[in-house]
């Protein structure tokens, strides 16, 4: 059974009828109905007499595409796909050649890093972990900065606690150039990071009729500036681009403001602060999280208003050991999943193989959240996956195992980016997980609770032992 297209609430319905020409920006807090508004906006632009035309509804993750396609019956003039599917199709169309994408990027960057470490054995910079360099190259390419702009520090690098010295930026850019050289020698023109810049360059010289008159971007905070610029270049002069986002939920790449995207919004942005999804108790926890020190930077956060729906306080379940947490999570999920949708969410996929047999054999349907999710229904059952895989979805109940201080933030993130920046990145991931829950949230830990959550002795929780 598919999903019916949710009815818009309050001023949500007005968003469908925003300007049909130019750029529009809609920012909202978690639970404010951004995806509902994006789908209604896309349906309207695809079918409205006079202004309607081929419309692209684009999002970042493939599982969310499955979800969006299941919301109502998309008209023939509406295409729903991920950004990379869009870019790949356009690059193939313009170049008349197969678009081969190099992956995993880490493999080649590591090879370059080994070369640099041999050449500069005493340089502190090159002793940093691989994840640091992969992240820096992702930022560099995603923002479309050239060598001079990057090396001279002309573009502010949000998301890097201590700025790199100019001499270190020289080394990083040389690593990037060597990576590009080796990738080309291997026969690959593209990776997932540079597809946007490549598409943008082609659009800027493309005088043919545009395929889409309108573009609607869902979960826009996870797109790089170059992705948004290429989408803006993909529309004709009488077309529109509508950007929906929530910067508190930014989990891919480095944090940024929509103002860095090159959009022109003369009439100002539209903000939605009302939370329609979460109960008051879950929304309060999310708001306190957003006020913690690691959330403080210059991205555009919309402060939520308290929802009217009531529910139980989030539960903290203290387990005797980490090995017991998955068993407790599975037992709780199966008990709840008979009559509601329940999700077990974890930071990484590390424990999924252990969790799967614990959920098997019952009468409750079980589905893993992943990019090849075949369909989406509103039927009861248990879902499991990562915080990022659950992006854009919502569930009646959410269970979060491994919320221990030594698990969150991930030690690898701390090593790569330092403790403060790791907290900022991982805290947003956890915020996404928390706000997937409509009415019930269960948090498990064995040792000290992660510092990414408010103190467990506060009145935000009910604390129990199994």
Short mmCIF file of C-alpha atoms in Angstrom, two decimals:
data_model
loop_
_atom_site.label_atom_id
_atom_site.label_comp_id
_atom_site.label_asym_id
_atom_site.label_seq_id
_atom_site.Cartn_x
_atom_site.Cartn_y
_atom_site.Cartn_z
CA UNK A 1 0.00 0.00 0.00
CA UNK A 2 1.40 3.40 -0.97
CA UNK A 3 1.17 6.69 0.87
CA UNK A 4 -1.45 9.34 0.32
CA UNK A 5 -0.15 12.85 -0.23
CA UNK A 6 -0.48 14.56 3.18
CA UNK A 7 -2.78 17.55 3.35
CA UNK A 8 -0.90 20.80 4.02
CA UNK A 9 -1.60 22.55 7.32
CA UNK A 10 -1.97 26.27 7.99
CA UNK A 11 0.36 28.39 5.88
CA UNK A 12 1.98 25.26 4.40
CA UNK A 13 -0.53 25.33 1.54
CA UNK A 14 0.58 28.86 0.58
CA UNK A 15 4.08 27.62 -0.26
CA UNK A 16 2.81 25.71 -3.30
CA UNK A 17 1.85 29.05 -4.84
CA UNK A 18 5.06 31.01 -4.26
CA UNK A 19 6.55 32.86 -7.22
CA UNK A 20 6.68 30.68 -10.31
CA UNK A 21 9.74 32.57 -11.57
CA UNK A 22 13.13 33.03 -9.91
CA UNK A 23 14.46 31.62 -6.65
CA UNK A 24 12.53 30.85 -3.46
CA UNK A 25 14.00 29.72 -0.12
CA UNK A 26 11.88 27.95 2.50
CA UNK A 27 13.54 27.18 5.84
CA UNK A 28 11.84 25.17 8.55
CA UNK A 29 12.52 23.39 11.78
CA UNK A 30 12.33 19.60 12.10
CA UNK A 31 8.73 18.45 11.83
CA UNK A 32 7.52 21.60 10.09
CA UNK A 33 6.42 19.69 7.01
CA UNK A 34 9.12 20.76 4.54
CA UNK A 35 8.88 17.54 2.54
CA UNK A 36 5.08 17.79 2.39
CA UNK A 37 5.41 21.35 1.15
CA UNK A 38 8.10 20.37 -1.37
CA UNK A 39 5.89 17.64 -2.86
CA UNK A 40 2.85 19.93 -3.08
CA UNK A 41 4.98 22.67 -4.63
CA UNK A 42 6.38 20.24 -7.19
CA UNK A 43 2.93 18.88 -8.10
CA UNK A 44 1.59 22.41 -8.54
CA UNK A 45 4.49 23.58 -10.72
CA UNK A 46 4.25 20.48 -12.86
CA UNK A 47 0.55 20.86 -13.64
CA UNK A 48 -0.64 24.47 -13.13
CA UNK A 49 -2.21 25.94 -16.29
CA UNK A 50 -0.04 28.58 -17.92
CA UNK A 51 2.95 28.31 -15.59
CA UNK A 52 3.32 24.55 -15.30
CA UNK A 53 5.96 22.54 -17.07
CA UNK A 54 8.44 19.73 -16.64
CA UNK A 55 9.47 19.80 -13.00
CA UNK A 56 12.32 18.13 -11.13
CA UNK A 57 11.93 17.26 -7.44
CA UNK A 58 15.45 16.46 -6.30
CA UNK A 59 16.77 15.18 -3.00
CA UNK A 60 20.06 13.83 -1.69
CA UNK A 61 19.42 10.25 -0.69
CA UNK A 62 18.01 7.41 -2.77
CA UNK A 63 15.80 5.94 -0.05
CA UNK A 64 14.07 9.31 0.23
CA UNK A 65 13.39 9.25 -3.52
CA UNK A 66 11.46 5.99 -2.96
CA UNK A 67 9.50 7.69 -0.17
CA UNK A 68 8.73 10.78 -2.28
CA UNK A 69 7.59 8.70 -5.25
CA UNK A 70 5.17 6.91 -2.94
CA UNK A 71 3.47 10.14 -1.83
CA UNK A 72 0.46 10.42 -4.09
CA UNK A 73 0.62 9.71 -7.82
CA UNK A 74 3.28 11.94 -9.44
CA UNK A 75 2.03 13.43 -12.73
CA UNK A 76 3.97 12.52 -15.90
CA UNK A 77 5.53 15.99 -15.98
CA UNK A 78 7.16 15.50 -12.54
CA UNK A 79 10.52 13.73 -12.27
CA UNK A 80 11.77 12.67 -8.80
CA UNK A 81 15.43 11.65 -8.44
CA UNK A 82 18.64 12.17 -6.51
CA UNK A 83 21.00 14.97 -7.42
CA UNK A 84 23.65 12.59 -8.72
CA UNK A 85 21.14 10.78 -10.97
CA UNK A 86 20.18 14.17 -12.42
CA UNK A 87 23.79 15.26 -12.93
CA UNK A 88 24.83 11.95 -14.40
CA UNK A 89 21.99 12.06 -16.92
CA UNK A 90 22.81 15.62 -17.97
CA UNK A 91 26.55 14.96 -18.30
CA UNK A 92 25.88 11.89 -20.44
CA UNK A 93 23.44 13.86 -22.62
CA UNK A 94 25.84 16.75 -23.21
CA UNK A 95 29.07 14.81 -23.63
CA UNK A 96 27.49 11.90 -25.57
CA UNK A 97 29.73 9.62 -23.51
CA UNK A 98 29.35 7.17 -20.65
CA UNK A 99 29.73 8.85 -17.26
CA UNK A 100 32.17 6.73 -15.27
CA UNK A 101 32.42 7.71 -11.61
CA UNK A 102 35.55 6.92 -9.62
CA UNK A 103 34.85 5.32 -6.24
CA UNK A 104 35.80 4.96 -3.53
CA UNK A 105 37.63 8.26 -3.55
CA UNK A 106 39.39 7.40 -0.29
CA UNK A 107 41.49 4.75 -2.00
CA UNK A 108 43.20 7.19 -4.35
CA UNK A 109 43.51 10.01 -1.80
CA UNK A 110 45.27 7.57 0.52
CA UNK A 111 47.77 6.75 -2.23
CA UNK A 112 48.49 10.46 -2.74
CA UNK A 113 48.83 10.94 1.00
CA UNK A 114 51.43 8.18 1.19
CA UNK A 115 53.46 9.95 -1.50
CA UNK A 116 53.28 13.26 0.38
CA UNK A 117 54.23 11.65 3.69
CA UNK A 118 57.33 10.16 2.06
CA UNK A 119 58.24 13.58 0.63
CA UNK A 120 57.43 15.62 3.76
CA UNK A 121 58.09 13.24 6.67
CA UNK A 122 58.42 15.98 9.29
CA UNK A 123 55.27 17.92 8.34
CA UNK A 124 52.60 17.76 11.08
CA UNK A 125 49.79 18.34 8.56
CA UNK A 126 50.39 15.13 6.63
CA UNK A 127 50.16 13.03 9.78
CA UNK A 128 46.47 13.87 10.02
CA UNK A 129 44.11 10.95 9.25
CA UNK A 130 42.79 10.19 5.79
CA UNK A 131 39.27 11.36 6.77
CA UNK A 132 40.56 14.90 7.28
CA UNK A 133 41.87 15.16 3.71
CA UNK A 134 38.82 13.50 2.13
CA UNK A 135 36.63 16.00 3.98
CA UNK A 136 38.79 18.97 2.97
CA UNK A 137 38.75 17.96 -0.70
CA UNK A 138 34.98 17.48 -0.52
CA UNK A 139 34.62 21.03 0.83
CA UNK A 140 37.03 22.51 -1.70
CA UNK A 141 35.32 20.93 -4.72
CA UNK A 142 31.81 21.37 -3.32
CA UNK A 143 32.34 25.11 -2.94
CA UNK A 144 33.93 25.46 -6.36
CA UNK A 145 36.98 27.34 -5.09
CA UNK A 146 40.10 27.69 -7.23
CA UNK A 147 43.69 27.45 -6.06
CA UNK A 148 44.16 31.16 -5.34
CA UNK A 149 40.88 31.49 -3.45
CA UNK A 150 41.61 28.41 -1.34
CA UNK A 151 45.30 29.00 -0.62
CA UNK A 152 44.82 32.67 0.25
CA UNK A 153 41.83 31.84 2.44
CA UNK A 154 39.43 34.12 0.57
CA UNK A 155 36.47 31.84 1.27
CA UNK A 156 35.68 31.35 4.95
CA UNK A 157 35.93 27.69 5.92
CA UNK A 158 33.01 27.04 8.29
CA UNK A 159 33.37 23.66 9.96
CA UNK A 160 37.08 23.71 10.59
CA UNK A 161 37.78 24.57 14.22
CA UNK A 162 41.30 25.98 13.73
CA UNK A 163 41.96 27.40 10.24
CA UNK A 164 44.81 25.88 8.27
CA UNK A 165 47.89 28.02 7.73
CA UNK A 166 48.47 29.20 4.17
CA UNK A 167 51.46 26.89 3.75
CA UNK A 168 49.29 23.93 4.79
CA UNK A 169 46.57 24.93 2.34
CA UNK A 170 49.25 24.87 -0.38
CA UNK A 171 49.97 21.25 0.50
CA UNK A 172 46.27 20.31 0.58
CA UNK A 173 45.68 21.86 -2.82
CA UNK A 174 48.68 20.01 -4.22
CA UNK A 175 47.18 16.78 -2.86
CA UNK A 176 43.92 17.63 -4.64
CA UNK A 177 45.70 18.28 -7.94
CA UNK A 178 47.69 15.03 -7.68
CA UNK A 179 44.47 13.12 -6.89
CA UNK A 180 42.81 14.58 -9.99
CA UNK A 181 45.83 13.61 -12.08
CA UNK A 182 45.80 10.01 -10.87
CA UNK A 183 42.04 9.73 -11.31
CA UNK A 184 42.33 10.94 -14.91
CA UNK A 185 45.18 8.51 -15.58
CA UNK A 186 42.90 5.72 -14.34
CA UNK A 187 40.36 6.74 -16.98
CA UNK A 188 37.84 8.59 -14.80
CA UNK A 189 36.78 12.16 -15.39
CA UNK A 190 34.31 12.26 -12.51
CA UNK A 191 33.82 11.42 -8.86
CA UNK A 192 30.74 12.16 -6.76
CA UNK A 193 32.18 15.52 -5.67
CA UNK A 194 33.09 17.08 -9.03
CA UNK A 195 29.96 16.09 -10.97
CA UNK A 196 28.24 19.29 -9.84
CA UNK A 197 31.03 21.62 -11.03
CA UNK A 198 31.23 19.70 -14.30
CA UNK A 199 27.48 20.02 -14.84
CA UNK A 200 27.54 23.72 -13.92
CA UNK A 201 30.29 24.45 -16.45
CA UNK A 202 28.30 22.73 -19.19
CA UNK A 203 25.06 24.50 -18.28
CA UNK A 204 26.81 27.88 -18.48
CA UNK A 205 27.65 27.25 -22.12
CA UNK A 206 24.46 25.35 -22.98
CA UNK A 207 22.13 27.42 -25.17
CA UNK A 208 19.69 24.59 -25.89
CA UNK A 209 16.20 24.42 -24.38
CA UNK A 210 16.23 23.37 -20.73
CA UNK A 211 14.77 19.98 -19.84
CA UNK A 212 13.03 21.34 -16.71
CA UNK A 213 11.10 24.57 -16.25
CA UNK A 214 10.99 24.21 -12.47
CA UNK A 215 13.28 22.62 -9.88
CA UNK A 216 12.28 21.86 -6.27
CA UNK A 217 15.05 20.89 -3.82
CA UNK A 218 14.12 18.84 -0.75
CA UNK A 219 16.62 18.52 2.17
CA UNK A 220 18.61 21.29 0.50
CA UNK A 221 20.92 21.78 3.48
CA UNK A 222 22.78 18.63 2.43
CA UNK A 223 23.62 19.86 -1.06
CA UNK A 224 26.96 21.54 -1.76
CA UNK A 225 26.92 25.09 -3.14
CA UNK A 226 28.03 23.78 -6.54
CA UNK A 227 25.07 21.38 -6.64
CA UNK A 228 22.60 24.20 -6.00
CA UNK A 229 24.36 26.48 -8.51
CA UNK A 230 24.12 23.81 -11.18
CA UNK A 231 20.39 23.33 -10.46
CA UNK A 232 19.87 27.10 -10.66
CA UNK A 233 21.61 27.04 -14.05
CA UNK A 234 19.36 24.17 -15.16
CA UNK A 235 16.19 26.30 -15.33
CA UNK A 236 15.19 28.77 -18.08
CA UNK A 237 14.66 32.49 -17.48
CA UNK A 238 10.93 31.99 -16.93
CA UNK A 239 11.48 29.04 -14.60
CA UNK A 240 11.89 28.66 -10.84
CA UNK A 241 14.06 26.99 -8.22
CA UNK A 242 12.57 26.38 -4.76
CA UNK A 243 14.96 25.42 -1.96
CA UNK A 244 13.66 23.67 1.18
CA UNK A 245 16.07 23.16 4.07
CA UNK A 246 16.81 22.98 7.79
CA UNK A 247 20.40 23.74 8.74
CA UNK A 248 20.02 22.10 12.14
CA UNK A 249 19.80 18.81 10.22
CA UNK A 250 22.82 19.30 7.97
CA UNK A 251 24.70 16.00 8.03
CA UNK A 252 26.63 15.82 4.76
CA UNK A 253 29.63 18.06 4.17
CA UNK A 254 30.41 21.27 5.97
CA UNK A 255 27.90 23.66 7.41
CA UNK A 256 26.94 26.67 5.37
CA UNK A 257 24.23 29.26 4.92
CA UNK A 258 21.88 29.29 1.95
CA UNK A 259 23.40 32.71 1.25
CA UNK A 260 26.56 30.97 0.00
CA UNK A 261 24.61 29.16 -2.72
CA UNK A 262 24.36 32.03 -5.20
CA UNK A 263 20.57 32.24 -5.02
CA UNK A 264 18.78 35.57 -5.50
CA UNK A 265 15.80 35.95 -3.17
CA UNK A 266 14.70 39.59 -3.35
CA UNK A 267 11.48 39.03 -1.39
CA UNK A 268 13.17 37.28 1.52
CA UNK A 269 12.97 33.75 2.81
CA UNK A 270 9.92 31.93 4.14
CA UNK A 271 10.32 30.38 7.61
CA UNK A 272 8.27 27.66 9.30
CA UNK A 273 8.80 27.26 13.03
CA UNK A 274 5.78 25.14 13.95
CA UNK A 275 6.58 21.49 14.61
CA UNK A 276 3.75 19.26 13.38
CA UNK A 277 5.58 15.94 13.83
CA UNK A 278 7.06 15.59 17.29
CA UNK A 279 5.29 15.51 20.62
CA UNK A 280 6.01 18.41 22.98
CA UNK A 281 8.36 16.22 25.00
CA UNK A 282 10.49 15.14 22.02
CA UNK A 283 10.46 18.65 20.53
CA UNK A 284 11.66 20.06 23.84
CA UNK A 285 14.62 17.67 23.89
CA UNK A 286 15.48 18.62 20.29
CA UNK A 287 15.27 22.32 21.10
CA UNK A 288 17.58 21.96 24.11
CA UNK A 289 20.01 20.06 21.89
CA UNK A 290 19.95 22.89 19.34
CA UNK A 291 20.84 25.35 22.12
CA UNK A 292 23.90 23.40 23.27
CA UNK A 293 27.33 24.97 22.59
CA UNK A 294 28.24 22.63 19.73
CA UNK A 295 25.29 23.93 17.67
CA UNK A 296 26.48 27.52 17.80
CA UNK A 297 27.66 28.82 14.44
CA UNK A 298 26.36 31.08 11.71
CA UNK A 299 24.10 28.69 9.84
CA UNK A 300 20.43 29.63 9.53
CA UNK A 301 18.64 27.86 12.36
CA UNK A 302 14.89 28.31 12.66
CA UNK A 303 13.92 28.25 16.33
CA UNK A 304 10.93 25.90 16.69
CA UNK A 305 7.69 26.67 18.45
CA UNK A 306 6.32 24.01 20.78
CA UNK A 307 3.88 21.57 19.14
CA UNK A 308 0.49 20.89 20.69
CA UNK A 309 0.67 17.09 20.65
CA UNK A 310 1.37 15.48 24.01
CA UNK A 311 3.32 12.29 24.64
CA UNK A 312 5.60 10.50 27.09
CA UNK A 313 9.00 11.89 27.99
CA UNK A 314 11.93 10.32 26.13
CA UNK A 315 13.12 7.22 27.98
CA UNK A 316 16.74 6.58 28.88
CA UNK A 317 17.32 2.86 29.22
CA UNK A 318 20.54 2.01 31.08
CA UNK A 319 21.81 -1.38 29.92
CA UNK A 320 24.33 -3.50 31.86
CA UNK A 321 26.63 -3.75 28.84
CA UNK A 322 26.86 -2.73 25.19
CA UNK A 323 26.23 -6.28 24.03
CA UNK A 324 22.82 -6.11 25.73
CA UNK A 325 21.79 -2.87 24.06
CA UNK A 326 20.95 -4.42 20.70
CA UNK A 327 18.92 -7.19 22.35
CA UNK A 328 16.96 -4.61 24.37
CA UNK A 329 16.45 -2.47 21.27
CA UNK A 330 15.18 -5.44 19.23
CA UNK A 331 12.87 -6.67 22.02
CA UNK A 332 11.36 -3.21 22.46
CA UNK A 333 10.96 -2.65 18.71
CA UNK A 334 9.20 -5.97 18.12
CA UNK A 335 6.83 -5.33 21.02
CA UNK A 336 5.90 -1.90 19.64
CA UNK A 337 5.98 -2.76 15.93
CA UNK A 338 2.77 -4.77 15.88
CA UNK A 339 0.62 -1.64 15.65
CA UNK A 340 2.96 1.23 14.74
CA UNK A 341 6.07 2.12 12.76
CA UNK A 342 9.24 1.76 14.81
CA UNK A 343 12.83 2.54 13.84
CA UNK A 344 16.09 1.38 15.43
CA UNK A 345 18.69 3.93 14.37
CA UNK A 346 22.45 3.78 14.83
CA UNK A 347 25.27 6.12 13.86
CA UNK A 348 26.96 3.58 11.54
CA UNK A 349 26.13 0.25 9.89
CA UNK A 350 28.66 -1.54 12.10
CA UNK A 351 26.06 -3.42 14.19
CA UNK A 352 23.39 -4.08 11.53
CA UNK A 353 24.48 -7.67 10.92
CA UNK A 354 24.17 -8.37 14.66
CA UNK A 355 20.77 -6.71 14.87
CA UNK A 356 19.18 -8.44 11.87
CA UNK A 357 18.85 -11.95 13.42
CA UNK A 358 17.48 -10.43 16.63
CA UNK A 359 14.57 -9.03 14.60
CA UNK A 360 13.95 -12.16 12.52
CA UNK A 361 11.34 -14.84 13.07
CA UNK A 362 8.57 -12.66 14.46
CA UNK A 363 5.23 -11.68 13.00
CA UNK A 364 6.26 -8.06 12.59
CA UNK A 365 7.51 -6.92 9.14
CA UNK A 366 11.16 -5.81 9.25
CA UNK A 367 12.87 -3.56 6.68
CA UNK A 368 16.40 -2.16 6.49
CA UNK A 369 16.66 1.51 5.54
CA UNK A 370 19.06 1.74 2.61
CA UNK A 371 19.49 3.29 -0.82
CA UNK A 372 17.77 0.41 -2.68
CA UNK A 373 14.65 0.42 -0.51
CA UNK A 374 12.05 -1.08 -2.90
CA UNK A 375 8.97 0.76 -1.65
CA UNK A 376 7.53 2.69 1.25
CA UNK A 377 4.24 2.08 3.05
CA UNK A 378 2.47 3.49 6.08
CA UNK A 379 1.88 0.00 7.54
CA UNK A 380 3.16 -1.01 11.02
CA UNK A 381 6.54 -2.66 11.25
CA UNK A 382 10.16 -2.29 12.31
CA UNK A 383 12.82 -0.44 10.34
CA UNK A 384 16.50 -0.26 11.10
CA UNK A 385 19.45 1.67 9.71
CA UNK A 386 21.71 4.66 10.23
CA UNK A 387 20.81 8.17 11.31
CA UNK A 388 21.55 9.42 7.79
CA UNK A 389 19.48 6.66 6.13
CA UNK A 390 16.47 7.83 8.15
CA UNK A 391 16.82 11.41 6.92
CA UNK A 392 13.46 12.77 5.76
CA UNK A 393 11.44 9.91 7.28
CA UNK A 394 9.36 9.83 10.45
CA UNK A 395 8.25 7.02 12.74
CA UNK A 396 5.84 6.62 15.65
CA UNK A 397 8.68 5.33 17.85
CA UNK A 398 12.46 5.61 17.56
CA UNK A 399 15.02 3.55 19.49
CA UNK A 400 18.64 4.77 19.67
CA UNK A 401 21.19 2.25 20.99
CA UNK A 402 24.87 3.09 21.63
CA UNK A 403 24.35 6.63 22.90
CA UNK A 404 27.47 6.23 25.04
CA UNK A 405 30.11 8.92 25.44
CA UNK A 406 32.77 6.68 23.88
CA UNK A 407 30.54 6.01 20.84
CA UNK A 408 29.23 9.53 20.15
CA UNK A 409 30.98 11.44 18.76
CA UNK A 410 32.69 8.67 16.79
CA UNK A 411 36.37 8.39 17.78
CA UNK A 412 37.34 8.61 14.10
CA UNK A 413 35.56 11.95 13.77
CA UNK A 414 37.38 13.29 16.84
CA UNK A 415 40.73 12.17 15.44
CA UNK A 416 40.05 13.70 12.03
CA UNK A 417 38.47 17.00 13.04
CA UNK A 418 39.16 17.60 16.72
CA UNK A 419 36.68 17.32 19.61
CA UNK A 420 34.74 20.55 19.03
CA UNK A 421 34.13 20.08 15.32
CA UNK A 422 33.39 16.37 15.84
CA UNK A 423 30.68 17.32 18.35
CA UNK A 424 29.20 19.82 15.89
CA UNK A 425 29.01 17.23 13.12
CA UNK A 426 27.90 14.27 15.20
CA UNK A 427 25.45 16.36 17.20
CA UNK A 428 23.54 17.21 14.02
CA UNK A 429 23.42 13.54 13.11
CA UNK A 430 21.95 12.73 16.52
CA UNK A 431 19.50 15.65 16.22
CA UNK A 432 18.20 14.10 12.98
CA UNK A 433 17.74 10.73 14.71
CA UNK A 434 15.91 12.24 17.69
CA UNK A 435 13.53 14.25 15.53
CA UNK A 436 12.44 11.20 13.48
CA UNK A 437 10.21 10.18 16.43
CA UNK A 438 6.61 11.34 16.52
CA UNK A 439 5.60 10.24 20.01
CA UNK A 440 8.08 7.82 21.58
CA UNK A 441 11.87 7.94 21.92
CA UNK A 442 14.05 5.37 23.69
CA UNK A 443 17.75 6.12 24.25
CA UNK A 444 20.11 3.33 25.35
CA UNK A 445 23.55 3.54 26.91
CA UNK A 446 25.75 1.46 29.21
CA UNK A 447 28.47 3.77 30.47
CA UNK A 448 28.41 7.56 30.51
CA UNK A 449 25.72 9.15 28.34
CA UNK A 450 27.07 11.06 25.35
CA UNK A 451 27.72 14.77 25.86
CA UNK A 452 25.75 15.42 22.67
CA UNK A 453 22.58 14.98 24.72
CA UNK A 454 21.48 17.04 27.73
CA UNK A 455 22.30 15.64 31.16
CA UNK A 456 20.37 12.43 31.81
CA UNK A 457 19.35 13.58 35.29
CA UNK A 458 17.43 16.54 33.82
CA UNK A 459 13.65 16.58 33.70
CA UNK A 460 13.73 15.93 29.94
CA UNK A 461 13.78 12.15 30.42
CA UNK A 462 12.42 9.19 32.30
CA UNK A 463 15.37 7.01 33.32
CA UNK A 464 14.89 3.26 33.75
CA UNK A 465 16.97 0.09 34.00
CA UNK A 466 15.96 -3.14 32.20
#
